[in-house]
Amino acid sequence: QVQLVQSGAEVKKPGASVKVSCKASGYTFTSYQMHWVRQAPGQGLEWMGILNPSGGSTSYAQKFQGRVTMTRDTSTSTVYMELSGLRSEDTALYYCARDGGSGRSGDYWGQGTLVTVSS
Amino acid sequence: QSALTQPASVSGSPGQSITISCTGTSSDVGIYNLVSWYQQHPGKAPKLMIYEGSRRPSGVSNRFSGSQSGNTASLTISGLQAEDEGDYYCCSYAGSSTWVFGGGTKLTVL
């Protein structure tokens, strides 16, 4: 069965960087793209970007250009999302979500990783 | 990349039908038939309910249906049940490998 298991909660100071991982299992890792979506406390979902594990190509939301980097390790079927220049507004639950193709932009989701930015 | 527009809240009684709208532009909803809908319960990850505007993943109740007209997509839930209560989000492909979500709609089952 498809599973996406994310790394644990993080607490960071303003200006720091955070790197969240998402380990995939139960399917061919390189056959499906991976989205990153975040949700601030009590707020809605916000699309951050997408990574193609096959070649490593990425596309980021304009809002995060220059601050976010998505990478992957095909040997461990893991994707990573690194966000730099953290500010308090980046406090949120960060999700990875598999793109199932044919418009199924999030057919499986990770459990979410809480990132707290606080001085 | 502006968020799609959804009503903040909708409500209905058990057994009734409700519809949630999702309005985008001719650069996203209006040009691509790639709108998906997600249900989210408190403390849980979102769950895919509808994709490609009107298709249901296996396991999703046929009480959930989707449609689209112009720049607006809609999610209809018929035979409303208590477990349908939660937050609903639309999401559309917006070109150049980017996606955009709606602001979310809180569904209350009275």
PDB file of C-alpha atoms in Angstrom:
ATOM      1  CA  GLN A   1       0.000   0.000   0.000  1.00  0.00           C
ATOM      2  CA  VAL A   2       1.125   3.532  -0.749  1.00  0.00           C
ATOM      3  CA  GLN A   3       2.629   5.312   2.256  1.00  0.00           C
ATOM      4  CA  LEU A   4       4.236   8.710   2.667  1.00  0.00           C
ATOM      5  CA  VAL A   5       6.016   9.096   6.003  1.00  0.00           C
ATOM      6  CA  GLN A   6       7.314  12.517   6.931  1.00  0.00           C
ATOM      7  CA  SER A   7       9.979  13.605   9.387  1.00  0.00           C
ATOM      8  CA  GLY A   8       9.163  14.899  12.839  1.00  0.00           C
ATOM      9  CA  ALA A   9       8.250  18.325  14.121  1.00  0.00           C
ATOM     10  CA  GLU A  10      10.827  21.111  14.023  1.00  0.00           C
ATOM     11  CA  VAL A  11      11.322  24.320  15.992  1.00  0.00           C
ATOM     12  CA  LYS A  12      13.428  26.970  14.293  1.00  0.00           C
ATOM     13  CA  LYS A  13      14.489  30.536  14.959  1.00  0.00           C
ATOM     14  CA  PRO A  14      13.674  33.342  12.528  1.00  0.00           C
ATOM     15  CA  GLY A  15      16.161  33.461   9.677  1.00  0.00           C
ATOM     16  CA  ALA A  16      17.050  29.785   9.931  1.00  0.00           C
ATOM     17  CA  SER A  17      16.331  27.033   7.416  1.00  0.00           C
ATOM     18  CA  VAL A  18      14.350  23.823   7.779  1.00  0.00           C
ATOM     19  CA  LYS A  19      14.509  20.624   5.739  1.00  0.00           C
ATOM     20  CA  VAL A  20      11.530  18.269   5.837  1.00  0.00           C
ATOM     21  CA  SER A  21      11.661  14.756   4.433  1.00  0.00           C
ATOM     22  CA  CYS A  22       8.974  12.513   2.971  1.00  0.00           C
ATOM     23  CA  LYS A  23       9.766   8.825   2.506  1.00  0.00           C
ATOM     24  CA  ALA A  24       7.608   7.031  -0.054  1.00  0.00           C
ATOM     25  CA  SER A  25       6.837   3.325  -0.213  1.00  0.00           C
ATOM     26  CA  GLY A  26       4.389   0.969  -1.890  1.00  0.00           C
ATOM     27  CA  TYR A  27       4.821   2.233  -5.447  1.00  0.00           C
ATOM     28  CA  THR A  28       7.472   3.050  -8.050  1.00  0.00           C
ATOM     29  CA  PHE A  29       8.996   6.238  -6.619  1.00  0.00           C
ATOM     30  CA  THR A  30      10.138   7.720  -9.928  1.00  0.00           C
ATOM     31  CA  SER A  31       6.768   7.283 -11.651  1.00  0.00           C
ATOM     32  CA  TYR A  32       4.838   9.923  -9.706  1.00  0.00           C
ATOM     33  CA  GLN A  33       5.514  13.568  -9.022  1.00  0.00           C
ATOM     34  CA  MET A  34       5.345  14.915  -5.482  1.00  0.00           C
ATOM     35  CA  HIS A  35       3.680  18.116  -4.289  1.00  0.00           C
ATOM     36  CA  TRP A  36       4.443  20.079  -1.140  1.00  0.00           C
ATOM     37  CA  VAL A  37       1.510  21.858   0.480  1.00  0.00           C
ATOM     38  CA  ARG A  38       1.417  23.806   3.724  1.00  0.00           C
ATOM     39  CA  GLN A  39      -1.311  24.824   6.140  1.00  0.00           C
ATOM     40  CA  ALA A  40      -0.843  27.563   8.706  1.00  0.00           C
ATOM     41  CA  PRO A  41      -2.732  27.133  11.987  1.00  0.00           C
ATOM     42  CA  GLY A  42      -6.459  27.584  11.373  1.00  0.00           C
ATOM     43  CA  GLN A  43      -5.835  28.498   7.729  1.00  0.00           C
ATOM     44  CA  GLY A  44      -6.303  26.895   4.332  1.00  0.00           C
ATOM     45  CA  LEU A  45      -4.089  24.807   2.107  1.00  0.00           C
ATOM     46  CA  GLU A  46      -1.320  26.524   0.179  1.00  0.00           C
ATOM     47  CA  TRP A  47       0.500  24.924  -2.742  1.00  0.00           C
ATOM     48  CA  MET A  48       4.263  25.356  -2.537  1.00  0.00           C
ATOM     49  CA  GLY A  49       5.691  23.397  -5.412  1.00  0.00           C
ATOM     50  CA  ILE A  50       6.170  20.093  -7.165  1.00  0.00           C
ATOM     51  CA  LEU A  51       9.105  17.796  -7.838  1.00  0.00           C
ATOM     52  CA  ASN A  52       9.516  15.119 -10.481  1.00  0.00           C
ATOM     53  CA  PRO A  53      11.509  12.337  -8.801  1.00  0.00           C
ATOM     54  CA  SER A  54      12.500  10.884 -12.157  1.00  0.00           C
ATOM     55  CA  GLY A  55      14.740  13.731 -13.304  1.00  0.00           C
ATOM     56  CA  GLY A  56      14.619  16.011 -10.287  1.00  0.00           C
ATOM     57  CA  SER A  57      12.914  18.883 -12.110  1.00  0.00           C
ATOM     58  CA  THR A  58      10.922  21.277  -9.960  1.00  0.00           C
ATOM     59  CA  SER A  59       8.310  24.004 -10.200  1.00  0.00           C
ATOM     60  CA  TYR A  60       7.676  26.389  -7.331  1.00  0.00           C
ATOM     61  CA  ALA A  61       4.873  28.783  -6.460  1.00  0.00           C
ATOM     62  CA  GLN A  62       5.917  32.339  -7.161  1.00  0.00           C
ATOM     63  CA  LYS A  63       5.548  33.189  -3.472  1.00  0.00           C
ATOM     64  CA  PHE A  64       8.320  30.775  -2.490  1.00  0.00           C
ATOM     65  CA  GLN A  65      10.726  31.302  -5.391  1.00  0.00           C
ATOM     66  CA  GLY A  66      14.207  31.867  -4.034  1.00  0.00           C
ATOM     67  CA  ARG A  67      13.388  30.467  -0.588  1.00  0.00           C
ATOM     68  CA  VAL A  68      12.345  26.885  -1.275  1.00  0.00           C
ATOM     69  CA  THR A  69      14.338  23.966  -2.656  1.00  0.00           C
ATOM     70  CA  MET A  70      12.876  20.542  -3.375  1.00  0.00           C
ATOM     71  CA  THR A  71      15.157  17.587  -3.922  1.00  0.00           C
ATOM     72  CA  ARG A  72      15.030  13.825  -3.914  1.00  0.00           C
ATOM     73  CA  ASP A  73      17.109  10.755  -3.165  1.00  0.00           C
ATOM     74  CA  THR A  74      16.046   7.927  -5.435  1.00  0.00           C
ATOM     75  CA  SER A  75      18.138   5.390  -3.492  1.00  0.00           C
ATOM     76  CA  THR A  76      15.897   5.851  -0.452  1.00  0.00           C
ATOM     77  CA  SER A  77      12.686   6.953  -2.226  1.00  0.00           C
ATOM     78  CA  THR A  78      12.707  10.164  -0.242  1.00  0.00           C
ATOM     79  CA  VAL A  79      11.845  13.704  -1.241  1.00  0.00           C
ATOM     80  CA  TYR A  80      12.955  16.777   0.671  1.00  0.00           C
ATOM     81  CA  MET A  81      11.644  20.309   1.022  1.00  0.00           C
ATOM     82  CA  GLU A  82      13.978  22.956   2.373  1.00  0.00           C
ATOM     83  CA  LEU A  83      12.687  26.412   3.251  1.00  0.00           C
ATOM     84  CA  SER A  84      15.140  29.160   4.113  1.00  0.00           C
ATOM     85  CA  GLY A  85      14.864  32.605   5.656  1.00  0.00           C
ATOM     86  CA  LEU A  86      12.175  31.399   8.024  1.00  0.00           C
ATOM     87  CA  ARG A  87       9.806  33.930   9.578  1.00  0.00           C
ATOM     88  CA  SER A  88       6.949  33.542  12.018  1.00  0.00           C
ATOM     89  CA  GLU A  89       4.461  33.389   9.145  1.00  0.00           C
ATOM     90  CA  ASP A  90       6.087  30.145   8.011  1.00  0.00           C
ATOM     91  CA  THR A  91       4.796  28.366  11.112  1.00  0.00           C
ATOM     92  CA  ALA A  92       2.612  25.688   9.563  1.00  0.00           C
ATOM     93  CA  LEU A  93       1.953  22.033   8.956  1.00  0.00           C
ATOM     94  CA  TYR A  94       3.869  20.963   5.854  1.00  0.00           C
ATOM     95  CA  TYR A  95       2.514  18.064   3.786  1.00  0.00           C
ATOM     96  CA  CYS A  96       3.906  16.047   0.918  1.00  0.00           C
ATOM     97  CA  ALA A  97       1.268  14.705  -1.462  1.00  0.00           C
ATOM     98  CA  ARG A  98       1.683  12.326  -4.364  1.00  0.00           C
ATOM     99  CA  ASP A  99       0.421  13.412  -7.768  1.00  0.00           C
ATOM    100  CA  GLY A 100      -1.493  10.427  -9.084  1.00  0.00           C
ATOM    101  CA  GLY A 101      -1.623  11.793 -12.617  1.00  0.00           C
ATOM    102  CA  SER A 102      -4.733  12.616 -14.654  1.00  0.00           C
ATOM    103  CA  GLY A 103      -5.469  15.561 -12.394  1.00  0.00           C
ATOM    104  CA  ARG A 104      -5.269  13.576  -9.164  1.00  0.00           C
ATOM    105  CA  SER A 105      -2.985  16.201  -7.689  1.00  0.00           C
ATOM    106  CA  GLY A 106      -2.971  14.627  -4.233  1.00  0.00           C
ATOM    107  CA  ASP A 107      -4.118  11.021  -4.188  1.00  0.00           C
ATOM    108  CA  TYR A 108      -1.966  10.145  -1.169  1.00  0.00           C
ATOM    109  CA  TRP A 109      -0.746  12.477   1.572  1.00  0.00           C
ATOM    110  CA  GLY A 110       1.892  12.323   4.269  1.00  0.00           C
ATOM    111  CA  GLN A 111       0.910  12.840   7.888  1.00  0.00           C
ATOM    112  CA  GLY A 112       2.275  16.370   7.919  1.00  0.00           C
ATOM    113  CA  THR A 113       5.277  17.939   9.658  1.00  0.00           C
ATOM    114  CA  LEU A 114       4.756  20.845  12.022  1.00  0.00           C
ATOM    115  CA  VAL A 115       7.341  23.566  11.639  1.00  0.00           C
ATOM    116  CA  THR A 116       7.291  26.233  14.321  1.00  0.00           C
ATOM    117  CA  VAL A 117       9.259  29.440  13.848  1.00  0.00           C
ATOM    118  CA  SER A 118       9.819  31.272  17.099  1.00  0.00           C
ATOM    119  CA  SER A 119      12.521  33.342  18.703  1.00  0.00           C
TER     120      SER A 119
ATOM    121  CA  GLN B   1      -1.196  32.893  -8.693  1.00  0.00           C
ATOM    122  CA  SER B   2      -4.200  34.096  -6.730  1.00  0.00           C
ATOM    123  CA  ALA B   3      -6.170  31.627  -4.644  1.00  0.00           C
ATOM    124  CA  LEU B   4      -9.415  30.301  -6.091  1.00  0.00           C
ATOM    125  CA  THR B   5     -12.539  31.760  -4.484  1.00  0.00           C
ATOM    126  CA  GLN B   6     -14.763  29.579  -2.318  1.00  0.00           C
ATOM    127  CA  PRO B   7     -17.533  30.525   0.111  1.00  0.00           C
ATOM    128  CA  ALA B   8     -16.251  30.556   3.675  1.00  0.00           C
ATOM    129  CA  SER B   9     -19.053  28.359   4.926  1.00  0.00           C
ATOM    130  CA  VAL B  10     -22.081  26.355   3.866  1.00  0.00           C
ATOM    131  CA  SER B  11     -24.527  24.336   5.892  1.00  0.00           C
ATOM    132  CA  GLY B  12     -27.283  21.817   5.397  1.00  0.00           C
ATOM    133  CA  SER B  13     -29.450  19.346   7.243  1.00  0.00           C
ATOM    134  CA  PRO B  14     -29.004  15.584   7.039  1.00  0.00           C
ATOM    135  CA  GLY B  15     -30.429  14.208   3.809  1.00  0.00           C
ATOM    136  CA  GLN B  16     -30.266  17.527   1.992  1.00  0.00           C
ATOM    137  CA  SER B  17     -27.930  18.477  -0.862  1.00  0.00           C
ATOM    138  CA  ILE B  18     -25.402  21.266  -0.790  1.00  0.00           C
ATOM    139  CA  THR B  19     -23.145  22.772  -3.430  1.00  0.00           C
ATOM    140  CA  ILE B  20     -19.791  24.458  -2.925  1.00  0.00           C
ATOM    141  CA  SER B  21     -18.519  26.734  -5.658  1.00  0.00           C
ATOM    142  CA  CYS B  22     -14.929  27.390  -6.658  1.00  0.00           C
ATOM    143  CA  THR B  23     -14.278  30.368  -8.897  1.00  0.00           C
ATOM    144  CA  GLY B  24     -11.033  30.853 -10.735  1.00  0.00           C
ATOM    145  CA  THR B  25     -10.001  32.545 -13.937  1.00  0.00           C
ATOM    146  CA  SER B  26      -9.476  31.792 -17.616  1.00  0.00           C
ATOM    147  CA  SER B  27      -5.871  30.965 -16.677  1.00  0.00           C
ATOM    148  CA  ASP B  28      -6.724  28.065 -14.371  1.00  0.00           C
ATOM    149  CA  VAL B  29     -10.228  26.657 -13.823  1.00  0.00           C
ATOM    150  CA  GLY B  30     -11.532  28.048 -17.093  1.00  0.00           C
ATOM    151  CA  ILE B  31      -8.901  26.546 -19.353  1.00  0.00           C
ATOM    152  CA  TYR B  32      -7.923  23.258 -17.724  1.00  0.00           C
ATOM    153  CA  ASN B  33     -10.296  20.425 -16.836  1.00  0.00           C
ATOM    154  CA  LEU B  34      -8.085  19.637 -13.867  1.00  0.00           C
ATOM    155  CA  VAL B  35     -10.004  20.699 -10.797  1.00  0.00           C
ATOM    156  CA  SER B  36      -9.817  18.449  -7.774  1.00  0.00           C
ATOM    157  CA  TRP B  37     -11.692  18.592  -4.476  1.00  0.00           C
ATOM    158  CA  TYR B  38     -10.434  17.618  -1.027  1.00  0.00           C
ATOM    159  CA  GLN B  39     -12.172  16.908   2.245  1.00  0.00           C
ATOM    160  CA  GLN B  40     -10.338  17.610   5.482  1.00  0.00           C
ATOM    161  CA  HIS B  41     -11.422  16.660   8.965  1.00  0.00           C
ATOM    162  CA  PRO B  42      -9.843  18.329  12.011  1.00  0.00           C
ATOM    163  CA  GLY B  43      -6.319  17.097  12.667  1.00  0.00           C
ATOM    164  CA  LYS B  44      -6.282  14.957   9.534  1.00  0.00           C
ATOM    165  CA  ALA B  45      -4.591  15.183   6.156  1.00  0.00           C
ATOM    166  CA  PRO B  46      -6.789  16.143   3.204  1.00  0.00           C
ATOM    167  CA  LYS B  47      -8.540  13.369   1.271  1.00  0.00           C
ATOM    168  CA  LEU B  48      -9.078  13.448  -2.490  1.00  0.00           C
ATOM    169  CA  MET B  49     -12.814  13.350  -3.286  1.00  0.00           C
ATOM    170  CA  ILE B  50     -13.049  14.477  -6.925  1.00  0.00           C
ATOM    171  CA  TYR B  51     -10.471  14.889  -9.700  1.00  0.00           C
ATOM    172  CA  GLU B  52     -10.563  16.063 -13.318  1.00  0.00           C
ATOM    173  CA  GLY B  53     -13.603  18.090 -12.334  1.00  0.00           C
ATOM    174  CA  SER B  54     -16.049  15.212 -11.969  1.00  0.00           C
ATOM    175  CA  ARG B  55     -14.275  11.901 -11.492  1.00  0.00           C
ATOM    176  CA  ARG B  56     -14.388  10.031  -8.189  1.00  0.00           C
ATOM    177  CA  PRO B  57     -11.456   7.988  -6.882  1.00  0.00           C
ATOM    178  CA  SER B  58     -12.362   4.442  -5.944  1.00  0.00           C
ATOM    179  CA  GLY B  59     -13.868   4.263  -2.494  1.00  0.00           C
ATOM    180  CA  VAL B  60     -15.422   7.730  -2.540  1.00  0.00           C
ATOM    181  CA  SER B  61     -19.188   7.739  -2.126  1.00  0.00           C
ATOM    182  CA  ASN B  62     -21.268   8.533  -5.212  1.00  0.00           C
ATOM    183  CA  ARG B  63     -23.024  11.148  -3.067  1.00  0.00           C
ATOM    184  CA  PHE B  64     -20.107  13.383  -4.047  1.00  0.00           C
ATOM    185  CA  SER B  65     -20.157  14.834  -7.539  1.00  0.00           C
ATOM    186  CA  GLY B  66     -18.329  17.580  -9.365  1.00  0.00           C
ATOM    187  CA  SER B  67     -19.062  19.819 -12.300  1.00  0.00           C
ATOM    188  CA  GLN B  68     -17.636  22.819 -14.078  1.00  0.00           C
ATOM    189  CA  SER B  69     -18.920  25.725 -16.120  1.00  0.00           C
ATOM    190  CA  GLY B  70     -16.624  28.408 -17.416  1.00  0.00           C
ATOM    191  CA  ASN B  71     -14.368  29.660 -14.675  1.00  0.00           C
ATOM    192  CA  THR B  72     -16.377  28.032 -11.880  1.00  0.00           C
ATOM    193  CA  ALA B  73     -16.210  24.479 -10.587  1.00  0.00           C
ATOM    194  CA  SER B  74     -18.705  23.034  -8.142  1.00  0.00           C
ATOM    195  CA  LEU B  75     -18.841  20.197  -5.647  1.00  0.00           C
ATOM    196  CA  THR B  76     -22.246  18.795  -4.768  1.00  0.00           C
ATOM    197  CA  ILE B  77     -22.883  16.516  -1.823  1.00  0.00           C
ATOM    198  CA  SER B  78     -26.253  14.809  -1.862  1.00  0.00           C
ATOM    199  CA  GLY B  79     -27.926  12.950   0.993  1.00  0.00           C
ATOM    200  CA  LEU B  80     -25.886  14.932   3.496  1.00  0.00           C
ATOM    201  CA  GLN B  81     -24.572  12.898   6.431  1.00  0.00           C
ATOM    202  CA  ALA B  82     -23.011  13.932   9.735  1.00  0.00           C
ATOM    203  CA  GLU B  83     -19.612  12.563   8.696  1.00  0.00           C
ATOM    204  CA  ASP B  84     -19.550  14.932   5.727  1.00  0.00           C
ATOM    205  CA  GLU B  85     -18.933  17.826   8.105  1.00  0.00           C
ATOM    206  CA  GLY B  86     -15.478  19.304   7.636  1.00  0.00           C
ATOM    207  CA  ASP B  87     -13.474  21.609   5.413  1.00  0.00           C
ATOM    208  CA  TYR B  88     -13.491  21.345   1.633  1.00  0.00           C
ATOM    209  CA  TYR B  89     -10.865  22.699  -0.728  1.00  0.00           C
ATOM    210  CA  CYS B  90     -10.763  22.965  -4.489  1.00  0.00           C
ATOM    211  CA  CYS B  91      -7.509  22.886  -6.393  1.00  0.00           C
ATOM    212  CA  SER B  92      -6.808  23.637 -10.042  1.00  0.00           C
ATOM    213  CA  TYR B  93      -3.889  23.256 -12.387  1.00  0.00           C
ATOM    214  CA  ALA B  94      -2.759  26.751 -13.357  1.00  0.00           C
ATOM    215  CA  GLY B  95      -0.292  26.033 -16.143  1.00  0.00           C
ATOM    216  CA  SER B  96       3.507  25.804 -16.203  1.00  0.00           C
ATOM    217  CA  SER B  97       3.467  22.950 -13.675  1.00  0.00           C
ATOM    218  CA  THR B  98       1.804  25.055 -10.990  1.00  0.00           C
ATOM    219  CA  TRP B  99      -1.335  24.455  -8.979  1.00  0.00           C
ATOM    220  CA  VAL B 100      -3.528  26.719  -6.882  1.00  0.00           C
ATOM    221  CA  PHE B 101      -5.924  25.977  -4.018  1.00  0.00           C
ATOM    222  CA  GLY B 102      -9.132  27.649  -3.023  1.00  0.00           C
ATOM    223  CA  GLY B 103      -9.434  29.299   0.356  1.00  0.00           C
ATOM    224  CA  GLY B 104     -11.561  26.474   1.735  1.00  0.00           C
ATOM    225  CA  THR B 105     -15.190  26.058   2.760  1.00  0.00           C
ATOM    226  CA  LYS B 106     -16.392  24.893   6.158  1.00  0.00           C
ATOM    227  CA  LEU B 107     -19.358  22.553   5.826  1.00  0.00           C
ATOM    228  CA  THR B 108     -21.645  22.302   8.831  1.00  0.00           C
ATOM    229  CA  VAL B 109     -24.246  19.554   9.029  1.00  0.00           C
ATOM    230  CA  LEU B 110     -27.063  20.954  11.135  1.00  0.00           C
TER     231      LEU B 110
END
